[in-house]
PDB file of C-alpha atoms in Angstrom:
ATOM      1  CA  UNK M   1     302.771  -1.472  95.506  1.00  0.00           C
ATOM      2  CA  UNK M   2     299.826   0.423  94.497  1.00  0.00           C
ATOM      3  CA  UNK M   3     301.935   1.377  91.046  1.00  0.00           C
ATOM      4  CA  UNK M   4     302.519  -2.408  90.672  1.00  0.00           C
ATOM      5  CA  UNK M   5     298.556  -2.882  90.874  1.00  0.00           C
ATOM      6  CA  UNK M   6     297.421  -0.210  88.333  1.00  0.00           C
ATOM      7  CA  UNK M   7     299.888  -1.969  86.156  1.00  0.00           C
ATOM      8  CA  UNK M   8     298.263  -5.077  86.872  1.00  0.00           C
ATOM      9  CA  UNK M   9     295.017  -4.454  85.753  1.00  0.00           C
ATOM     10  CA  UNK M  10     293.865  -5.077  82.065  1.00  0.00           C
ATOM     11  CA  UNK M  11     293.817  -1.696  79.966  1.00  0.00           C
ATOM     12  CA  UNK M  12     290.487  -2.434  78.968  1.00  0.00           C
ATOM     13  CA  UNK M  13     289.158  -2.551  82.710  1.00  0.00           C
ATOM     14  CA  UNK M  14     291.123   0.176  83.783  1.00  0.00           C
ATOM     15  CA  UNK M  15     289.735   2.569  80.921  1.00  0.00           C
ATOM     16  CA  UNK M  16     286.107   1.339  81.997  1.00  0.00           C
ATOM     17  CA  UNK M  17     286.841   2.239  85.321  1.00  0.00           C
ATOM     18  CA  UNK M  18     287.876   5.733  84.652  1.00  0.00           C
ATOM     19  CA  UNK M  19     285.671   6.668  81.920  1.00  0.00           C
ATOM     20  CA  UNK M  20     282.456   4.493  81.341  1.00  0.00           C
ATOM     21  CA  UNK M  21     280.794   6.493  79.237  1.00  0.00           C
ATOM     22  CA  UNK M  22     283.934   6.488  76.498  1.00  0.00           C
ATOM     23  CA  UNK M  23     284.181   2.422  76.723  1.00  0.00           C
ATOM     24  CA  UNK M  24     280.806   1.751  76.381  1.00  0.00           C
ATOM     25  CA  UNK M  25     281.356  -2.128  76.579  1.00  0.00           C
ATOM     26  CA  UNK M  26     281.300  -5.001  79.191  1.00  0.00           C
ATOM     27  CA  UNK M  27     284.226  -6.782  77.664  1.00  0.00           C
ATOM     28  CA  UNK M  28     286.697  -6.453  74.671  1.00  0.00           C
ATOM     29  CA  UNK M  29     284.907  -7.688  71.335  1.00  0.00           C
ATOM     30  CA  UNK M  30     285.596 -11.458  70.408  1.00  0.00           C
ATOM     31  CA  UNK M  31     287.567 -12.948  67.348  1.00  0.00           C
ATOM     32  CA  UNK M  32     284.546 -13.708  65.422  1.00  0.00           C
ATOM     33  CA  UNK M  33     283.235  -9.659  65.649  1.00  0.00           C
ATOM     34  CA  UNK M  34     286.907  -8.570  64.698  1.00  0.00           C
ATOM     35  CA  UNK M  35     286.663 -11.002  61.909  1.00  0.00           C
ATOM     36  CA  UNK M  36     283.739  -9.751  60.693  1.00  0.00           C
ATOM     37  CA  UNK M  37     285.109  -5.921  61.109  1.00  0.00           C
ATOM     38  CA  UNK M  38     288.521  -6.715  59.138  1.00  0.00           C
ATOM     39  CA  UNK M  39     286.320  -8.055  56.369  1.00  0.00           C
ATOM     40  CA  UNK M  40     286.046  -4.693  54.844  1.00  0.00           C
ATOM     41  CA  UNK M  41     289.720  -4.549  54.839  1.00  0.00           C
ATOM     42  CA  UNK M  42     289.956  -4.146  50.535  1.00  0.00           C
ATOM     43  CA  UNK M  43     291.816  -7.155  48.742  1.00  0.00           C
ATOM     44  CA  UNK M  44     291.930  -5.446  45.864  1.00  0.00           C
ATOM     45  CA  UNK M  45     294.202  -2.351  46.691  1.00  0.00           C
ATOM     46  CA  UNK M  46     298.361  -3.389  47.026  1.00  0.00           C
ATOM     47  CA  UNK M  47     299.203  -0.556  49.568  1.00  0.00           C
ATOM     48  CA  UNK M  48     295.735   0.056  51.347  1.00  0.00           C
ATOM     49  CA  UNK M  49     295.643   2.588  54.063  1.00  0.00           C
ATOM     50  CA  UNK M  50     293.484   1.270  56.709  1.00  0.00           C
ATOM     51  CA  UNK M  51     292.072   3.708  59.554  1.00  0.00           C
ATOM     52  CA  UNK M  52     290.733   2.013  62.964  1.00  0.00           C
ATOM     53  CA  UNK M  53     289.494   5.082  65.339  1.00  0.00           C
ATOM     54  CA  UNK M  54     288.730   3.988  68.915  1.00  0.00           C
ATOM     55  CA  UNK M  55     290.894   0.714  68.844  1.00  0.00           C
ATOM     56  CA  UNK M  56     290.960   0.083  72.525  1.00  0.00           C
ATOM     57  CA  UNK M  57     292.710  -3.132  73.388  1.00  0.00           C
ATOM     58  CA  UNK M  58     293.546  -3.957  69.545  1.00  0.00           C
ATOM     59  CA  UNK M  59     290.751  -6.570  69.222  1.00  0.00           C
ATOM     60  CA  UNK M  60     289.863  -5.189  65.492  1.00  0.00           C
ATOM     61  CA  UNK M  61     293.172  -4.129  65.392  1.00  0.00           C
ATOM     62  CA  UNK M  62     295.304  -7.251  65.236  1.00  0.00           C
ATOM     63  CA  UNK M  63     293.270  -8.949  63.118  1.00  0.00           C
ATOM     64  CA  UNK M  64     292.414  -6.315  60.691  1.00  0.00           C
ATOM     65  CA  UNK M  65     296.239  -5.196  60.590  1.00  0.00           C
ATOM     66  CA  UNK M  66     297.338  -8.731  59.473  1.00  0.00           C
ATOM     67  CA  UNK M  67     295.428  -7.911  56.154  1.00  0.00           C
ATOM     68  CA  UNK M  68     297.898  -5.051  55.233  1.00  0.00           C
ATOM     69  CA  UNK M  69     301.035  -6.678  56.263  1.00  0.00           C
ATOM     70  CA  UNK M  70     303.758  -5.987  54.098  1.00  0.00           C
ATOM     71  CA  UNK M  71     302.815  -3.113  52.072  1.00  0.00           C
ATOM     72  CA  UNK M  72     300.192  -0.577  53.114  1.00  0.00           C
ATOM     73  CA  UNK M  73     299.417   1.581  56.404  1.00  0.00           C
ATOM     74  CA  UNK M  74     297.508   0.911  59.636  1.00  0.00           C
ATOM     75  CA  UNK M  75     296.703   3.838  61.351  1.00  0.00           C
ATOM     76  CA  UNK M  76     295.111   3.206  64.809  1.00  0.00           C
ATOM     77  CA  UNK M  77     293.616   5.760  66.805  1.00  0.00           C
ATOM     78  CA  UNK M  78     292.574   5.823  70.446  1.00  0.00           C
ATOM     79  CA  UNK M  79     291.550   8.959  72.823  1.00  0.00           C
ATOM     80  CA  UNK M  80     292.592   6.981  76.284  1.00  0.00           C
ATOM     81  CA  UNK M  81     296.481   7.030  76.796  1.00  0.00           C
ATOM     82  CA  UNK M  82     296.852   3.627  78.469  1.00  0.00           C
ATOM     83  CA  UNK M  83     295.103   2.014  75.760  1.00  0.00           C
ATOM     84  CA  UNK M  84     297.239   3.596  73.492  1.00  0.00           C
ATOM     85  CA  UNK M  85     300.337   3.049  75.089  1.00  0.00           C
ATOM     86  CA  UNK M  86     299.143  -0.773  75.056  1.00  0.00           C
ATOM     87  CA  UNK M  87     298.530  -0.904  71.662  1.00  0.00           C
ATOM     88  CA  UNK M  88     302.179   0.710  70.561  1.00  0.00           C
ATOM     89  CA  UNK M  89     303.485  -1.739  72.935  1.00  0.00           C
ATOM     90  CA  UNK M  90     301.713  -4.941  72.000  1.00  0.00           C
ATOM     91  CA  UNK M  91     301.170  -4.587  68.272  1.00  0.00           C
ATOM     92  CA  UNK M  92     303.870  -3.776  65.749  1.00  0.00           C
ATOM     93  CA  UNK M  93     304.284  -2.608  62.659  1.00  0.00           C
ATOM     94  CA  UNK M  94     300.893  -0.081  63.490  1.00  0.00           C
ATOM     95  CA  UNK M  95     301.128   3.281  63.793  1.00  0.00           C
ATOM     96  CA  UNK M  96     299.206   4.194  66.933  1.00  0.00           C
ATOM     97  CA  UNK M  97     298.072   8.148  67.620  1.00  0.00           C
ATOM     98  CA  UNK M  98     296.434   8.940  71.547  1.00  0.00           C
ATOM     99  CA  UNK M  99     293.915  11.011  70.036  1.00  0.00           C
ATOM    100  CA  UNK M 100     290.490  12.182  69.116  1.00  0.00           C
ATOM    101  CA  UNK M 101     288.032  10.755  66.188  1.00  0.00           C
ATOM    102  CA  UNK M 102     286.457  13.941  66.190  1.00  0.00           C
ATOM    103  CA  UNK M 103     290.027  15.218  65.065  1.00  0.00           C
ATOM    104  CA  UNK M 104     290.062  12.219  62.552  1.00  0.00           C
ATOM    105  CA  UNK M 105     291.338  15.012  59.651  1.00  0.00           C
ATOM    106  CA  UNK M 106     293.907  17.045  61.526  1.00  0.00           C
ATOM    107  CA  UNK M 107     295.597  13.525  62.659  1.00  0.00           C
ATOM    108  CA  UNK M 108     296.040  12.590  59.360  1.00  0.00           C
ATOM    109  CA  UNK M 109     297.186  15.438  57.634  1.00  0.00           C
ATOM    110  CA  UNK M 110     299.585  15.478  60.176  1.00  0.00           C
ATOM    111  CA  UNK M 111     300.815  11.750  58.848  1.00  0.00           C
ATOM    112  CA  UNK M 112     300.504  13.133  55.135  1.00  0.00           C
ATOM    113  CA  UNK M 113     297.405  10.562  54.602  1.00  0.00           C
ATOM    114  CA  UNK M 114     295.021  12.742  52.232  1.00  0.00           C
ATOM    115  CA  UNK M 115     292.458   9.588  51.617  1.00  0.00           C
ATOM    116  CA  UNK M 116     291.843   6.487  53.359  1.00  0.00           C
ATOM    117  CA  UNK M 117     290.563   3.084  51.720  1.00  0.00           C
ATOM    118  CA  UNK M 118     289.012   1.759  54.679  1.00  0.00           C
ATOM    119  CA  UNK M 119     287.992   3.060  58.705  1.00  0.00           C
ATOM    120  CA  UNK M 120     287.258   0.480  61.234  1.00  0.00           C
ATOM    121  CA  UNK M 121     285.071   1.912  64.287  1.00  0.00           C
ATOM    122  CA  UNK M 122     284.876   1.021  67.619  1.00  0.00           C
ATOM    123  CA  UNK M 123     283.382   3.852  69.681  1.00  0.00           C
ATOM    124  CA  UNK M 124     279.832   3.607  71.226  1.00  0.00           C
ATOM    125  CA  UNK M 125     278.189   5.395  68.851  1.00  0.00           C
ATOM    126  CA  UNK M 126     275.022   5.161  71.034  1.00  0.00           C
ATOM    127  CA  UNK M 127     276.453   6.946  74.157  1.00  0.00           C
ATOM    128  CA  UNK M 128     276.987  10.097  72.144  1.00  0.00           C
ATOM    129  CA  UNK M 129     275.172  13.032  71.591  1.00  0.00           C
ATOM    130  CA  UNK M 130     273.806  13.892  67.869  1.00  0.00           C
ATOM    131  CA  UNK M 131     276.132  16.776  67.165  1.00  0.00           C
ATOM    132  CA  UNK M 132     279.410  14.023  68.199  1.00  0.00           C
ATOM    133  CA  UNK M 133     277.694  11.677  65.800  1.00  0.00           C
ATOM    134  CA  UNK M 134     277.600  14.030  63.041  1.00  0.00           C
ATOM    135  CA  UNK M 135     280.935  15.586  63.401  1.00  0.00           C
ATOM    136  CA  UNK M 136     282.912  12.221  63.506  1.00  0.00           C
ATOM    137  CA  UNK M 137     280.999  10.929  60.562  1.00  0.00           C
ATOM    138  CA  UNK M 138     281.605  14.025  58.624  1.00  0.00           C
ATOM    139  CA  UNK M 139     285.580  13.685  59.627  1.00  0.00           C
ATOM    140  CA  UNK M 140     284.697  10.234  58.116  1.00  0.00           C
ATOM    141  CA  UNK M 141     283.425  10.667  55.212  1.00  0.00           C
ATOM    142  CA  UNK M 142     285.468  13.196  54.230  1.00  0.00           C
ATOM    143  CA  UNK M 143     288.656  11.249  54.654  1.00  0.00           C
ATOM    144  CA  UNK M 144     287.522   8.613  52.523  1.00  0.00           C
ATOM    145  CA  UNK M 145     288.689   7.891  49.256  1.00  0.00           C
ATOM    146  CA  UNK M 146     285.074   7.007  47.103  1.00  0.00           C
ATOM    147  CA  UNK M 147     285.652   3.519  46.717  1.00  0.00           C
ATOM    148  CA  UNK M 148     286.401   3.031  50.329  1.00  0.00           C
ATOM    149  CA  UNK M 149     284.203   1.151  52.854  1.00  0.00           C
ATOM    150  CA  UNK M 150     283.433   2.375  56.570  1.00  0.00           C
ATOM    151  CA  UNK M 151     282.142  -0.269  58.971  1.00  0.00           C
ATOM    152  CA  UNK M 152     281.212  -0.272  62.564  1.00  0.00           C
ATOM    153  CA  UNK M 153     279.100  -1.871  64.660  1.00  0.00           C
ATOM    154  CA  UNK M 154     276.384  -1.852  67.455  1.00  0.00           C
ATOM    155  CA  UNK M 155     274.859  -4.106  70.210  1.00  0.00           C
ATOM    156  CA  UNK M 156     271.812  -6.079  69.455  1.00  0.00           C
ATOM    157  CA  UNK M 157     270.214  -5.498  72.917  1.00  0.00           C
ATOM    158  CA  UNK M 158     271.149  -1.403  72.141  1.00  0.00           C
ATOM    159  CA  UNK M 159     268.855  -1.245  68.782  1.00  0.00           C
ATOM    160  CA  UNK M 160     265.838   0.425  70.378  1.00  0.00           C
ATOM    161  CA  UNK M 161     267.337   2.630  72.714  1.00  0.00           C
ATOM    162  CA  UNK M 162     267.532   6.574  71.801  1.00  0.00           C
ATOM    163  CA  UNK M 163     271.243   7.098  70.326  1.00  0.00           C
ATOM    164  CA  UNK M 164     271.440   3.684  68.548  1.00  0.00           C
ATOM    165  CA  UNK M 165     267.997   5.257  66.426  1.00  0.00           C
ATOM    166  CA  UNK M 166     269.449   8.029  65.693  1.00  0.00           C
ATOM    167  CA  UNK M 167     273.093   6.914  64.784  1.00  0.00           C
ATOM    168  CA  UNK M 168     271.197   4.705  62.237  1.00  0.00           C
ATOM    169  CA  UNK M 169     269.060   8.032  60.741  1.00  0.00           C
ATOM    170  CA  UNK M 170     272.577  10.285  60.714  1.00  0.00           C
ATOM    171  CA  UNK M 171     274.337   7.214  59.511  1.00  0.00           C
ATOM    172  CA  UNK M 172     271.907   7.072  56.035  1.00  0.00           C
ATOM    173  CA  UNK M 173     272.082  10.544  56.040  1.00  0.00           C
ATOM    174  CA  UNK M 174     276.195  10.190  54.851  1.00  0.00           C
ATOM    175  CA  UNK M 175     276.527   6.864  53.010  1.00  0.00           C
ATOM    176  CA  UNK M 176     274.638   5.822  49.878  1.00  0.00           C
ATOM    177  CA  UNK M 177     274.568   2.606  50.529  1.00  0.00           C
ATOM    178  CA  UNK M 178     274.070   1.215  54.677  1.00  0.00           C
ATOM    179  CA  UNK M 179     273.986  -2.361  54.913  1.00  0.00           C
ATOM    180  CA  UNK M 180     272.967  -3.837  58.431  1.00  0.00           C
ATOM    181  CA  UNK M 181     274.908  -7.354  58.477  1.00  0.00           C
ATOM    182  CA  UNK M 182     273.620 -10.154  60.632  1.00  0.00           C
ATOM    183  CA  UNK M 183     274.033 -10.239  63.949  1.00  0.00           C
ATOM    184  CA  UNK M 184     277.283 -11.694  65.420  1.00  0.00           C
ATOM    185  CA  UNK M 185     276.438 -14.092  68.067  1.00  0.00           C
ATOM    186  CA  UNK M 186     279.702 -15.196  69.506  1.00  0.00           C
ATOM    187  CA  UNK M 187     280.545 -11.786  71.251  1.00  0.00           C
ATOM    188  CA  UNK M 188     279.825 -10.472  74.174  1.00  0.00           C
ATOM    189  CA  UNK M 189     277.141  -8.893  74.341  1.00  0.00           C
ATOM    190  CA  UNK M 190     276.179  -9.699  70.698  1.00  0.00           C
ATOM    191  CA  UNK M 191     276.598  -7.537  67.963  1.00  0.00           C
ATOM    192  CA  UNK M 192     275.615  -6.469  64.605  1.00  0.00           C
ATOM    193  CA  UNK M 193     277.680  -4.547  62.043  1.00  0.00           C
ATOM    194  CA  UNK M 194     277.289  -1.780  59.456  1.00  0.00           C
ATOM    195  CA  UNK M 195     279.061  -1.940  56.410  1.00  0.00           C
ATOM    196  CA  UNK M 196     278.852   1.492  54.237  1.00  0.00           C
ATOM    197  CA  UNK M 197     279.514   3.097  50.897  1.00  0.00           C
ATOM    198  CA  UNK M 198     279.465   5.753  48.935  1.00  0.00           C
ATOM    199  CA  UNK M 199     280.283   8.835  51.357  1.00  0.00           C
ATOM    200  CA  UNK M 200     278.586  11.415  50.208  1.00  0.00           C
ATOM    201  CA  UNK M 201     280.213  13.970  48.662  1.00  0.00           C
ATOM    202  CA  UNK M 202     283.414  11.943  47.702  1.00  0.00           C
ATOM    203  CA  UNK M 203     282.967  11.607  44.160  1.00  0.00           C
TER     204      UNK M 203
END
């Protein structure tokens, strides 16, 4: 019975439950904040590879996958193993790897991927400590081809508080170009995203 009720219980909550600090989020992020994310999905490239690193439930992930259907790779990555089991098992046609962003170079040289044309991020930047920042931004940067686009995003209420400042100040200390987008209002708690270019040290 108790096996049944673990079973029973929605990833997301269950990987709340058992790590906070990793989630980071009340609820899973809505349509219209995955919308927003899969945006920087390129049109202009036939076989993009797409990279989504802390994926979660697949919020970003089925969205933003439907934008490479048919020709091009989604690789989504996600440290807790239930999550990633429930990705693998609920969205096909992406690959899914239980593993670390902070690894974001070893996992995928390991898949043969040598430049990516987009990343997608999920993680609470905010929760982590300067040097975490920096190193999973520098895996970032470094996998990305130099006309790719990274975007993430962070909670409006979160702005002001220590590690959202100073994702922002290592965040414009790798990408040319940091635009803060509007706030997305319908999600929970509201959000607003970062959309960046030129990595540097990709040309």
């Amino acid at each position: 019975m108790l096996d049944a009720l673990k079973r029973s219980v929605p990833p997301f909550v269950s990987a709340a439950v058992r790590n906070p600090k990793a989630v980071g989020a009340a609820a899973p992020s809505s349509r219209a904040l995955a919308a927003r994310m899969a945006s920087a999905v390129p049109d202009g490239v036939d076989t993009p590879t797409v990279v989504e690193i802390g994926a979660g439930t697949g919020a970003f992930t089925r969205v933003a996958s439907e934008r490479v259907a048919g020709g091009g790779r989604y690789i989504a990555i996600e440290q807790d193993e239930r999550m990633a089991d429930h990705l693998e098992r609920t969205i096909p046609g992406v690959e899914v790897v239980n593993g670390d962003a902070a690894e974001l170079g070893k996992i995928l040289a390991d898949r043969g991927v040598t430049s990516v044309d987009a990343v997608l991020c999920g993680l609470p930047w905010s929760l982590f400590t300067v040097e975490l920042q920096r190193r999973i931004l520098g895996e970032i940067s470094t996998a990305m081809a130099p006309h790719a686009v990274f975007t993430t995003f962070a909670y409006v209420h979160a702005a002001r508080i220590p590690g959202s400042k100073r994702f922002r100040s290592e965040v414009e200390a790798v990408f040319e170009e940091v635009e803060v987008q509007s706030p997305v209002w319908r999600n929970l708690p509201p959000a607003m995203t970062y959309l960046c270019r030129g990595a540097r040290g990709t040309d």
